[in-house]
PDB file of N, CA, C and O in Angstrom, chain B, residues numbered from 101:
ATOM      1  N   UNK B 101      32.852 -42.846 117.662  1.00  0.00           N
ATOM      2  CA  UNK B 101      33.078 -41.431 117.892  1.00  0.00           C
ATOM      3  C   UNK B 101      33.755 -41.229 119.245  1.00  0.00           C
ATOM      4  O   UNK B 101      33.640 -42.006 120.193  1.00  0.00           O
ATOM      5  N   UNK B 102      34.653 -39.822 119.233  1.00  0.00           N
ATOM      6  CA  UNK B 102      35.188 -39.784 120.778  1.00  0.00           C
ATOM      7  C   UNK B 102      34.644 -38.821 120.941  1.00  0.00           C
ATOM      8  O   UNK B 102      33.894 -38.230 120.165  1.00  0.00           O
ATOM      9  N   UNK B 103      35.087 -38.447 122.381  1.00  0.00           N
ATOM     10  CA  UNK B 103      34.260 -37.682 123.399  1.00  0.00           C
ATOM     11  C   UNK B 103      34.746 -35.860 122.507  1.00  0.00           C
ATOM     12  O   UNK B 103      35.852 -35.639 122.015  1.00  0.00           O
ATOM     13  N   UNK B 104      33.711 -34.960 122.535  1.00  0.00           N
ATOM     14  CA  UNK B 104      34.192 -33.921 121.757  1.00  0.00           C
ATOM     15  C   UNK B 104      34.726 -32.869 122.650  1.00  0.00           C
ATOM     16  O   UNK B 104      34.292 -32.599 123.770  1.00  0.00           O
ATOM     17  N   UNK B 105      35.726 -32.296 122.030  1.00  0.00           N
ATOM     18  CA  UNK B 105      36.548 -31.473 122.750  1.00  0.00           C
ATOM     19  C   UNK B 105      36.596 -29.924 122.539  1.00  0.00           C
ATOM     20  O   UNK B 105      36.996 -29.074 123.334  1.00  0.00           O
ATOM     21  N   UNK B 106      36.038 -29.744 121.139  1.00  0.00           N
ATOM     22  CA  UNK B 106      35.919 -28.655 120.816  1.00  0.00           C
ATOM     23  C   UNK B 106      34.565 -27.860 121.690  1.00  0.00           C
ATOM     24  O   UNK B 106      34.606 -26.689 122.066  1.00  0.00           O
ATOM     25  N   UNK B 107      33.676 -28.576 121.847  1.00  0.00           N
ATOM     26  CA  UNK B 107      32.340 -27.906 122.507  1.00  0.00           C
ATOM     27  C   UNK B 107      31.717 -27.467 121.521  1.00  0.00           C
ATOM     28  O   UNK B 107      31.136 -26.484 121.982  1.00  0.00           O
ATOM     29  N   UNK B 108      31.380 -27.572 120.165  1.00  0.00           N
ATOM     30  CA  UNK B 108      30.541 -27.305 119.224  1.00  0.00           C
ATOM     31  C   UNK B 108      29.675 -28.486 118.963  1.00  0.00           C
ATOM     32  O   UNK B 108      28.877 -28.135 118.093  1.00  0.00           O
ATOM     33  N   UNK B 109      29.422 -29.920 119.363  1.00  0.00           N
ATOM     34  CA  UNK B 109      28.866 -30.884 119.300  1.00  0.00           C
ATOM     35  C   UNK B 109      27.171 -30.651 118.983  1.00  0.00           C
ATOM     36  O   UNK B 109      26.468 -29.810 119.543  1.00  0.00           O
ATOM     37  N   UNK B 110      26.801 -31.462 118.113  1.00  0.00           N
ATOM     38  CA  UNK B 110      24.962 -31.252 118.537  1.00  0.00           C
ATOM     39  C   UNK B 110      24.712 -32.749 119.020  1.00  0.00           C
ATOM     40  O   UNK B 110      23.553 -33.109 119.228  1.00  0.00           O
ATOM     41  N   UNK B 111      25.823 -33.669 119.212  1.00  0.00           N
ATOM     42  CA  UNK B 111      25.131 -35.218 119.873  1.00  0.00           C
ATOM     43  C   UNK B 111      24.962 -35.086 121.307  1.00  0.00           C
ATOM     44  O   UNK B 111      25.832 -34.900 122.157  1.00  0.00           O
ATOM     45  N   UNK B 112      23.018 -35.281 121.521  1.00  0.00           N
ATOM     46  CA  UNK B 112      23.010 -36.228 122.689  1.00  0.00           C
ATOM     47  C   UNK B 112      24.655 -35.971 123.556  1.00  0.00           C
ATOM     48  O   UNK B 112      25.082 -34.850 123.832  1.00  0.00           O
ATOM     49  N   UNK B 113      25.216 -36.971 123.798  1.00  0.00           N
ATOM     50  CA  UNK B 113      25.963 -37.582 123.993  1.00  0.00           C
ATOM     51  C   UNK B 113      27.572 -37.087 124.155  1.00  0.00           C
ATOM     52  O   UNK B 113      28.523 -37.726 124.607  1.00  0.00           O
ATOM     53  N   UNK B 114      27.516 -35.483 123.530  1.00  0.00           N
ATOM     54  CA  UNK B 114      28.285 -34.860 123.426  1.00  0.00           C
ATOM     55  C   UNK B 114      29.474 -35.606 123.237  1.00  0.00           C
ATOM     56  O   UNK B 114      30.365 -35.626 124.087  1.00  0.00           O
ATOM     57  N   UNK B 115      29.558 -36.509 121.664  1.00  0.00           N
ATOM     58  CA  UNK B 115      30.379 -37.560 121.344  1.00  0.00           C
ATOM     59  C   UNK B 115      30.873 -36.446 119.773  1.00  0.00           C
ATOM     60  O   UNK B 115      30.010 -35.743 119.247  1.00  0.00           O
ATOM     61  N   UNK B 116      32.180 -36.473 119.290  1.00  0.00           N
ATOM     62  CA  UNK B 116      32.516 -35.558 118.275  1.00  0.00           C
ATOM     63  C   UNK B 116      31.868 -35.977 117.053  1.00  0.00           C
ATOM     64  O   UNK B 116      32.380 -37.079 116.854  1.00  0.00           O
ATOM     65  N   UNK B 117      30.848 -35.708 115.883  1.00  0.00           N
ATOM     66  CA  UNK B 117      30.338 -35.480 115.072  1.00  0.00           C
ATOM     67  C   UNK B 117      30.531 -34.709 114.055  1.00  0.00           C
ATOM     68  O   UNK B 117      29.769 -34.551 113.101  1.00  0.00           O
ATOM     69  N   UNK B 118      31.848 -34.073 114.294  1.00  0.00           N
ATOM     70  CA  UNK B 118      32.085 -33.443 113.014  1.00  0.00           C
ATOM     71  C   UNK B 118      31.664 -31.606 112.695  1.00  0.00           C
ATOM     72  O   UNK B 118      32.169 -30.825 111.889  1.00  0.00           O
ATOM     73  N   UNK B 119      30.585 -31.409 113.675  1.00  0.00           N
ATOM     74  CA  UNK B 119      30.197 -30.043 113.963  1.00  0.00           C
ATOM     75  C   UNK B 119      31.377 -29.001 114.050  1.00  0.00           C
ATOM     76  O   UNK B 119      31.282 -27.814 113.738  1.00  0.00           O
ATOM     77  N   UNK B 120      32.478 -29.620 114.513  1.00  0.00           N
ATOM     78  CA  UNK B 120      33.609 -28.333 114.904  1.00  0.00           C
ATOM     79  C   UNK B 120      34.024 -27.784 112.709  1.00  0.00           C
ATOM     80  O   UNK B 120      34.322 -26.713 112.180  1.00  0.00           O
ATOM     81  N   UNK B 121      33.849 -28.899 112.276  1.00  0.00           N
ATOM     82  CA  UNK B 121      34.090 -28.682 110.654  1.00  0.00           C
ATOM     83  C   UNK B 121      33.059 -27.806 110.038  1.00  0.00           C
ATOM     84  O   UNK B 121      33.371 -27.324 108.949  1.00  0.00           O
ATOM     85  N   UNK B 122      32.038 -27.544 110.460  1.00  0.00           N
ATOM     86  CA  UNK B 122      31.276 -26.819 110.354  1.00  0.00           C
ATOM     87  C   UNK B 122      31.472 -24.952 110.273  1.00  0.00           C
ATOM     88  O   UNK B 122      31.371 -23.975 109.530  1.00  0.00           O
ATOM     89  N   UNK B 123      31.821 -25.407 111.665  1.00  0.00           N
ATOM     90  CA  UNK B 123      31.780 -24.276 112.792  1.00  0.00           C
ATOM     91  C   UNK B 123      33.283 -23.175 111.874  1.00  0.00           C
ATOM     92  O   UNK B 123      33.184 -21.975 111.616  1.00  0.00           O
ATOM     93  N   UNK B 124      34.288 -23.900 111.624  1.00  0.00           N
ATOM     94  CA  UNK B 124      35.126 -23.430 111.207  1.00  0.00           C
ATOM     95  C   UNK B 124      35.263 -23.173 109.810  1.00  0.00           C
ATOM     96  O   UNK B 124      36.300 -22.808 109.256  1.00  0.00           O
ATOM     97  N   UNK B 125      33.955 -23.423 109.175  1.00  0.00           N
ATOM     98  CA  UNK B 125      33.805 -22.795 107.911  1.00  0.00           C
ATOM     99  C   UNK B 125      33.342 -21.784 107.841  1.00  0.00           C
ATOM    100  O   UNK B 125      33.812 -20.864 107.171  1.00  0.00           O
ATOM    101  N   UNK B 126      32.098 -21.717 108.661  1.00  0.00           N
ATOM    102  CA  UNK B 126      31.654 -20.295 108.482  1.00  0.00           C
ATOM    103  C   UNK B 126      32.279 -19.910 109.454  1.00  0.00           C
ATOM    104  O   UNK B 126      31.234 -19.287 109.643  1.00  0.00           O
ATOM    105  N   UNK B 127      33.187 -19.535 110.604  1.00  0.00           N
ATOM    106  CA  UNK B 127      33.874 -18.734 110.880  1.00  0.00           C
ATOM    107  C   UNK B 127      35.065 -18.327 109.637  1.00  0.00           C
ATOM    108  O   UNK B 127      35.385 -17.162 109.871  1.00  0.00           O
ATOM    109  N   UNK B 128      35.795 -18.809 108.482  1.00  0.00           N
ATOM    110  CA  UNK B 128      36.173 -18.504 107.795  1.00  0.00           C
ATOM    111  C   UNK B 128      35.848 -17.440 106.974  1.00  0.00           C
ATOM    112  O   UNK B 128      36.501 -16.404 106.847  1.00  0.00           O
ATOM    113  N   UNK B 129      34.391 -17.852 106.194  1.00  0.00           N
ATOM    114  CA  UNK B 129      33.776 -17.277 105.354  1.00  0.00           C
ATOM    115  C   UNK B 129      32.946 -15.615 106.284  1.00  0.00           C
ATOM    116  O   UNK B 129      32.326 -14.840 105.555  1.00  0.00           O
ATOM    117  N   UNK B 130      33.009 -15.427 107.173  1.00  0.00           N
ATOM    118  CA  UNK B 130      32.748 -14.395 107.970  1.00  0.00           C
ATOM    119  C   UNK B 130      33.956 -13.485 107.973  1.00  0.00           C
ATOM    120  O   UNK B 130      33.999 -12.289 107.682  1.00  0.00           O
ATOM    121  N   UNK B 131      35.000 -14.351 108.390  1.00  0.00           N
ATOM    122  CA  UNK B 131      36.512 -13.486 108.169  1.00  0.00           C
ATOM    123  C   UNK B 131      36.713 -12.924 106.831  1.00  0.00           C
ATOM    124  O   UNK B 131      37.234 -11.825 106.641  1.00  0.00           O
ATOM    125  N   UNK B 132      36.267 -13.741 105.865  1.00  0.00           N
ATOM    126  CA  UNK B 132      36.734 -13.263 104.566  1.00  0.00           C
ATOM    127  C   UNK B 132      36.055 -12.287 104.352  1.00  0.00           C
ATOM    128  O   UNK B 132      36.470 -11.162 104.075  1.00  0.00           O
ATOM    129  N   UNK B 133      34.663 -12.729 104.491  1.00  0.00           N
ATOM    130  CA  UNK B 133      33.565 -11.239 104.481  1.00  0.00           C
ATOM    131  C   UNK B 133      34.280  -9.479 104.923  1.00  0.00           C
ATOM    132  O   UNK B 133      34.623  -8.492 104.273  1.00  0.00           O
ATOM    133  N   UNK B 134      34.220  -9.889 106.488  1.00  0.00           N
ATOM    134  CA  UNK B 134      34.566  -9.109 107.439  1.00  0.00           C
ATOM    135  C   UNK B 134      35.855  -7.966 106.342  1.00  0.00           C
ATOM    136  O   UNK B 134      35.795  -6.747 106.180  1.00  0.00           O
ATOM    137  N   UNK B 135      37.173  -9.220 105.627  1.00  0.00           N
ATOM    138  CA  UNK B 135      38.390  -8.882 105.797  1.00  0.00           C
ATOM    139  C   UNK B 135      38.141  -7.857 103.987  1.00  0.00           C
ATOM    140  O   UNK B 135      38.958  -7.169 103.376  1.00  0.00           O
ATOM    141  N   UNK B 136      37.336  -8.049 103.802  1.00  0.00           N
ATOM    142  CA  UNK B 136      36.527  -7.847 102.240  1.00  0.00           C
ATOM    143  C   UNK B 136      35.919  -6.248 102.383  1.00  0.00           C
ATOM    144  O   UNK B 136      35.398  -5.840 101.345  1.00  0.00           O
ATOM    145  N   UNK B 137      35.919  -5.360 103.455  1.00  0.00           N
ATOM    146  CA  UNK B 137      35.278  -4.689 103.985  1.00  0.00           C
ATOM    147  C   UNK B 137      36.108  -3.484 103.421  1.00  0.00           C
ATOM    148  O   UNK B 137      37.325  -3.578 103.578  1.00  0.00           O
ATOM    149  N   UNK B 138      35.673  -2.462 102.842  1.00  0.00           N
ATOM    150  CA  UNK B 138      36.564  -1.328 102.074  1.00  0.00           C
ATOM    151  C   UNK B 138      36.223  -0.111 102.915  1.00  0.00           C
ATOM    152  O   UNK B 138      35.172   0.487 103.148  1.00  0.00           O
ATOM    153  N   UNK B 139      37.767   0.075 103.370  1.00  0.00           N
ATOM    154  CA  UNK B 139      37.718   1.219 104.505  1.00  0.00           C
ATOM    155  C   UNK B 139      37.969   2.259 104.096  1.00  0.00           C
ATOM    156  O   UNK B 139      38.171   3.111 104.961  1.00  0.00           O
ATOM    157  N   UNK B 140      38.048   2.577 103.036  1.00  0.00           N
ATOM    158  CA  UNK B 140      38.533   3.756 102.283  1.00  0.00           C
ATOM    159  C   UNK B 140      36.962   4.692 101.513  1.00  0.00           C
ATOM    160  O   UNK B 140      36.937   5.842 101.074  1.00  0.00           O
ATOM    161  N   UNK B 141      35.721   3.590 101.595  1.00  0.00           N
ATOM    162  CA  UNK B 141      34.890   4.102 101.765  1.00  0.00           C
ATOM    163  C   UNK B 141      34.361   5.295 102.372  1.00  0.00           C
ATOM    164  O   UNK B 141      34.612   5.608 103.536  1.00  0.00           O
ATOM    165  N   UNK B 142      33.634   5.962 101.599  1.00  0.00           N
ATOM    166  CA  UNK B 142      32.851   7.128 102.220  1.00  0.00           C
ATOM    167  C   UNK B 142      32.585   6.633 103.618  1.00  0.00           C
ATOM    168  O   UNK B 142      33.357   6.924 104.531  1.00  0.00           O
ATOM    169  N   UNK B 143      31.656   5.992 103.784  1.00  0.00           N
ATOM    170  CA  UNK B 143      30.857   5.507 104.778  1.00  0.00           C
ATOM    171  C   UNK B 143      31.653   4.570 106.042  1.00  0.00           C
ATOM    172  O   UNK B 143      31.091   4.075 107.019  1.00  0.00           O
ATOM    173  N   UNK B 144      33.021   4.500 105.723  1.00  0.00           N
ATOM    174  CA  UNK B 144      33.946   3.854 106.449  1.00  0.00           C
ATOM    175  C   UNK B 144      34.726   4.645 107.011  1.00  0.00           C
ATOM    176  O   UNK B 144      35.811   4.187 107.370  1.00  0.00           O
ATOM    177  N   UNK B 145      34.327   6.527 107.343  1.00  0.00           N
ATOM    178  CA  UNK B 145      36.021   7.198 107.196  1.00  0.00           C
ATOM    179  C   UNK B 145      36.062   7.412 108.834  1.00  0.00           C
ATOM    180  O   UNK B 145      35.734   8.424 109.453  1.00  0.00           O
ATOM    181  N   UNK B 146      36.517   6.274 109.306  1.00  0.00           N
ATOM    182  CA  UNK B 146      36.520   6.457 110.939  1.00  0.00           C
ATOM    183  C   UNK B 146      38.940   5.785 110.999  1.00  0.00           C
ATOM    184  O   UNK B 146      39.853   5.072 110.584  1.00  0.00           O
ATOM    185  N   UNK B 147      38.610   6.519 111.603  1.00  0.00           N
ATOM    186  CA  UNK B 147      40.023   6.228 112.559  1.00  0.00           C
ATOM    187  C   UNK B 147      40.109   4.927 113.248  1.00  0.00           C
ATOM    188  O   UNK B 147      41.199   4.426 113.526  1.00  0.00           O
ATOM    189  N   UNK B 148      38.839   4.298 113.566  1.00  0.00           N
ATOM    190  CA  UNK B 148      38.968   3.330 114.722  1.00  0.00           C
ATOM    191  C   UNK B 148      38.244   2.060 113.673  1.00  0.00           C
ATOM    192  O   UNK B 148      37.891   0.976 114.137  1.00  0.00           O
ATOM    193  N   UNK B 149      38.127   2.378 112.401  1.00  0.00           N
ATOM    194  CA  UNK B 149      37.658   1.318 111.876  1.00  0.00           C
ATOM    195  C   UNK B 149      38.225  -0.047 111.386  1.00  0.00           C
ATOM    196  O   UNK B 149      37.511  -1.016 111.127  1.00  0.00           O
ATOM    197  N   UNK B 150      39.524  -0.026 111.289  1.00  0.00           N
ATOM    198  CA  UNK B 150      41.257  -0.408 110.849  1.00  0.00           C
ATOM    199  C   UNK B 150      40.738  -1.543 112.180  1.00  0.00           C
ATOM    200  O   UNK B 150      40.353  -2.703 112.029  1.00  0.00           O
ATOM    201  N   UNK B 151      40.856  -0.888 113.282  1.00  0.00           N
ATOM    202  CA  UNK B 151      41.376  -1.881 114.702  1.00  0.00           C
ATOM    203  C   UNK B 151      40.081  -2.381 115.220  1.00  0.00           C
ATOM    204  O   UNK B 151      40.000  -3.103 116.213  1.00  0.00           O
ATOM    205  N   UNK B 152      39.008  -1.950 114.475  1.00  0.00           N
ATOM    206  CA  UNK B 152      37.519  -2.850 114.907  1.00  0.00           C
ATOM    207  C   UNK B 152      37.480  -3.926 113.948  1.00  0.00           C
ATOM    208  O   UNK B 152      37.204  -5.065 114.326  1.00  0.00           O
ATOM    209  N   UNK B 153      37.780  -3.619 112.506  1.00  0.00           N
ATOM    210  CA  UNK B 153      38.026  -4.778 111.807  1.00  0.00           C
ATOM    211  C   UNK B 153      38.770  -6.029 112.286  1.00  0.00           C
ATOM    212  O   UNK B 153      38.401  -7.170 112.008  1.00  0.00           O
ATOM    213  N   UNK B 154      39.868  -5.724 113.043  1.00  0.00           N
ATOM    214  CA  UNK B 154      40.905  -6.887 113.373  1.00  0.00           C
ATOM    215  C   UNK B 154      40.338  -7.240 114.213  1.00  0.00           C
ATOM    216  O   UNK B 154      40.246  -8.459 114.353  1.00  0.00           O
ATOM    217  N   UNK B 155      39.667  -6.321 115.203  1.00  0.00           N
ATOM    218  CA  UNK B 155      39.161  -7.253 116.015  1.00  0.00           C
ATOM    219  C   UNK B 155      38.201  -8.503 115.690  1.00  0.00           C
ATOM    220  O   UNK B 155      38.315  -9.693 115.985  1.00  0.00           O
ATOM    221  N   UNK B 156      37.119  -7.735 114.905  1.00  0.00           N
ATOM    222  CA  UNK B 156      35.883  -8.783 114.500  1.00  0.00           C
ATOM    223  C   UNK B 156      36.381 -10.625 113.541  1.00  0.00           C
ATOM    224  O   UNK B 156      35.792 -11.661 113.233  1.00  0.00           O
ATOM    225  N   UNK B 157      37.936  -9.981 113.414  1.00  0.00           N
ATOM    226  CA  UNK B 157      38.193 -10.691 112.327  1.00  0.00           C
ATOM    227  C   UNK B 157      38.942 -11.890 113.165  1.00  0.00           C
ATOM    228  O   UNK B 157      38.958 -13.108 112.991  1.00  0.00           O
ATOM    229  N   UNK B 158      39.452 -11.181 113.983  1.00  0.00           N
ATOM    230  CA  UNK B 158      39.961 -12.307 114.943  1.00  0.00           C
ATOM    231  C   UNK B 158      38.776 -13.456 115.901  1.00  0.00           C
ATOM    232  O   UNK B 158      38.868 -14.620 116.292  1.00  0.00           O
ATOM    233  N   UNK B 159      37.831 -12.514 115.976  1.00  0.00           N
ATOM    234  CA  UNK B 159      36.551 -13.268 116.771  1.00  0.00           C
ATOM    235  C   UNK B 159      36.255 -14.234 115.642  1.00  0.00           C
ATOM    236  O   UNK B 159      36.326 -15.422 115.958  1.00  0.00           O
ATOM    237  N   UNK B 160      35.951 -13.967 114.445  1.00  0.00           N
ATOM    238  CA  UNK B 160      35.207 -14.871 113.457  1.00  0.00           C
ATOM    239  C   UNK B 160      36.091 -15.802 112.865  1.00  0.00           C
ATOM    240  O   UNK B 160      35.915 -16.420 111.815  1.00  0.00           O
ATOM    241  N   UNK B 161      37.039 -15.844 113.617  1.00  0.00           N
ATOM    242  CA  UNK B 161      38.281 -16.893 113.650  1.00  0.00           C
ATOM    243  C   UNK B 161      38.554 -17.312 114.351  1.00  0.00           C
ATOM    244  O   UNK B 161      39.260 -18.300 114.143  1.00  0.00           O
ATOM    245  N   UNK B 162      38.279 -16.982 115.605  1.00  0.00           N
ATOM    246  CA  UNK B 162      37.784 -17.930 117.156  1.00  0.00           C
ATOM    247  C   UNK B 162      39.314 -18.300 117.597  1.00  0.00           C
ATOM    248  O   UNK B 162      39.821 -19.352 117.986  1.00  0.00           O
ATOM    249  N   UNK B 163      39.905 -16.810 117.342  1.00  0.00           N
ATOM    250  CA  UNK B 163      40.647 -16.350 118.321  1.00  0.00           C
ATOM    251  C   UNK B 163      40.497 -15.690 119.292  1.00  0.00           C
ATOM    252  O   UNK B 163      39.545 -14.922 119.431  1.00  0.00           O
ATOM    253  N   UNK B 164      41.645 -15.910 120.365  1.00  0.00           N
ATOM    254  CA  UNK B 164      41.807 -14.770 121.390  1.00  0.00           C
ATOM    255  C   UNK B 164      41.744 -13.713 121.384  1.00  0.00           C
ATOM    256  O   UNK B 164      42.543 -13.428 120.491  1.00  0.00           O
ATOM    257  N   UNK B 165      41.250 -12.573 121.842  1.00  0.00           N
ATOM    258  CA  UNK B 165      41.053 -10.951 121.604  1.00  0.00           C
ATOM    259  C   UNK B 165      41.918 -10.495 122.636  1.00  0.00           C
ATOM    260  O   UNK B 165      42.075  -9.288 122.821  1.00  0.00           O
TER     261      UNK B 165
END
């Protein structure tokens, strides 16, 4: 194993294990969630809901904001 670079590690040893494969699934499956989100909803009728979505969607994709 090499030394891990991502910083998602659970070894001791902070040696790469494969955790970052993890990590980037369910950040996927959060995005999809997130991107799954119907704004046209009653309960959705905000103006600012459009640009909170992108935001969250970009976080759960472990992007830059």
């Amino acid at each position: 194993m090499s030394s891990c670079k991502c910083g998602f590690t659970t070894d001791i040893e902070k040696q790469c294990n494969g955790t970052h494969k993890v990590v980037k699934a369910v950040r996927e499956e959060i995005a999809k969630q997130i991107n799954a989100i119907d704004l046209n909803a009653k309960d959705h009728v905000s103006l600012n809901a459009l640009g909170m979505k992108m935001i969250a969607i970009k976080i759960a994709e472990g992007k830059n904001v």
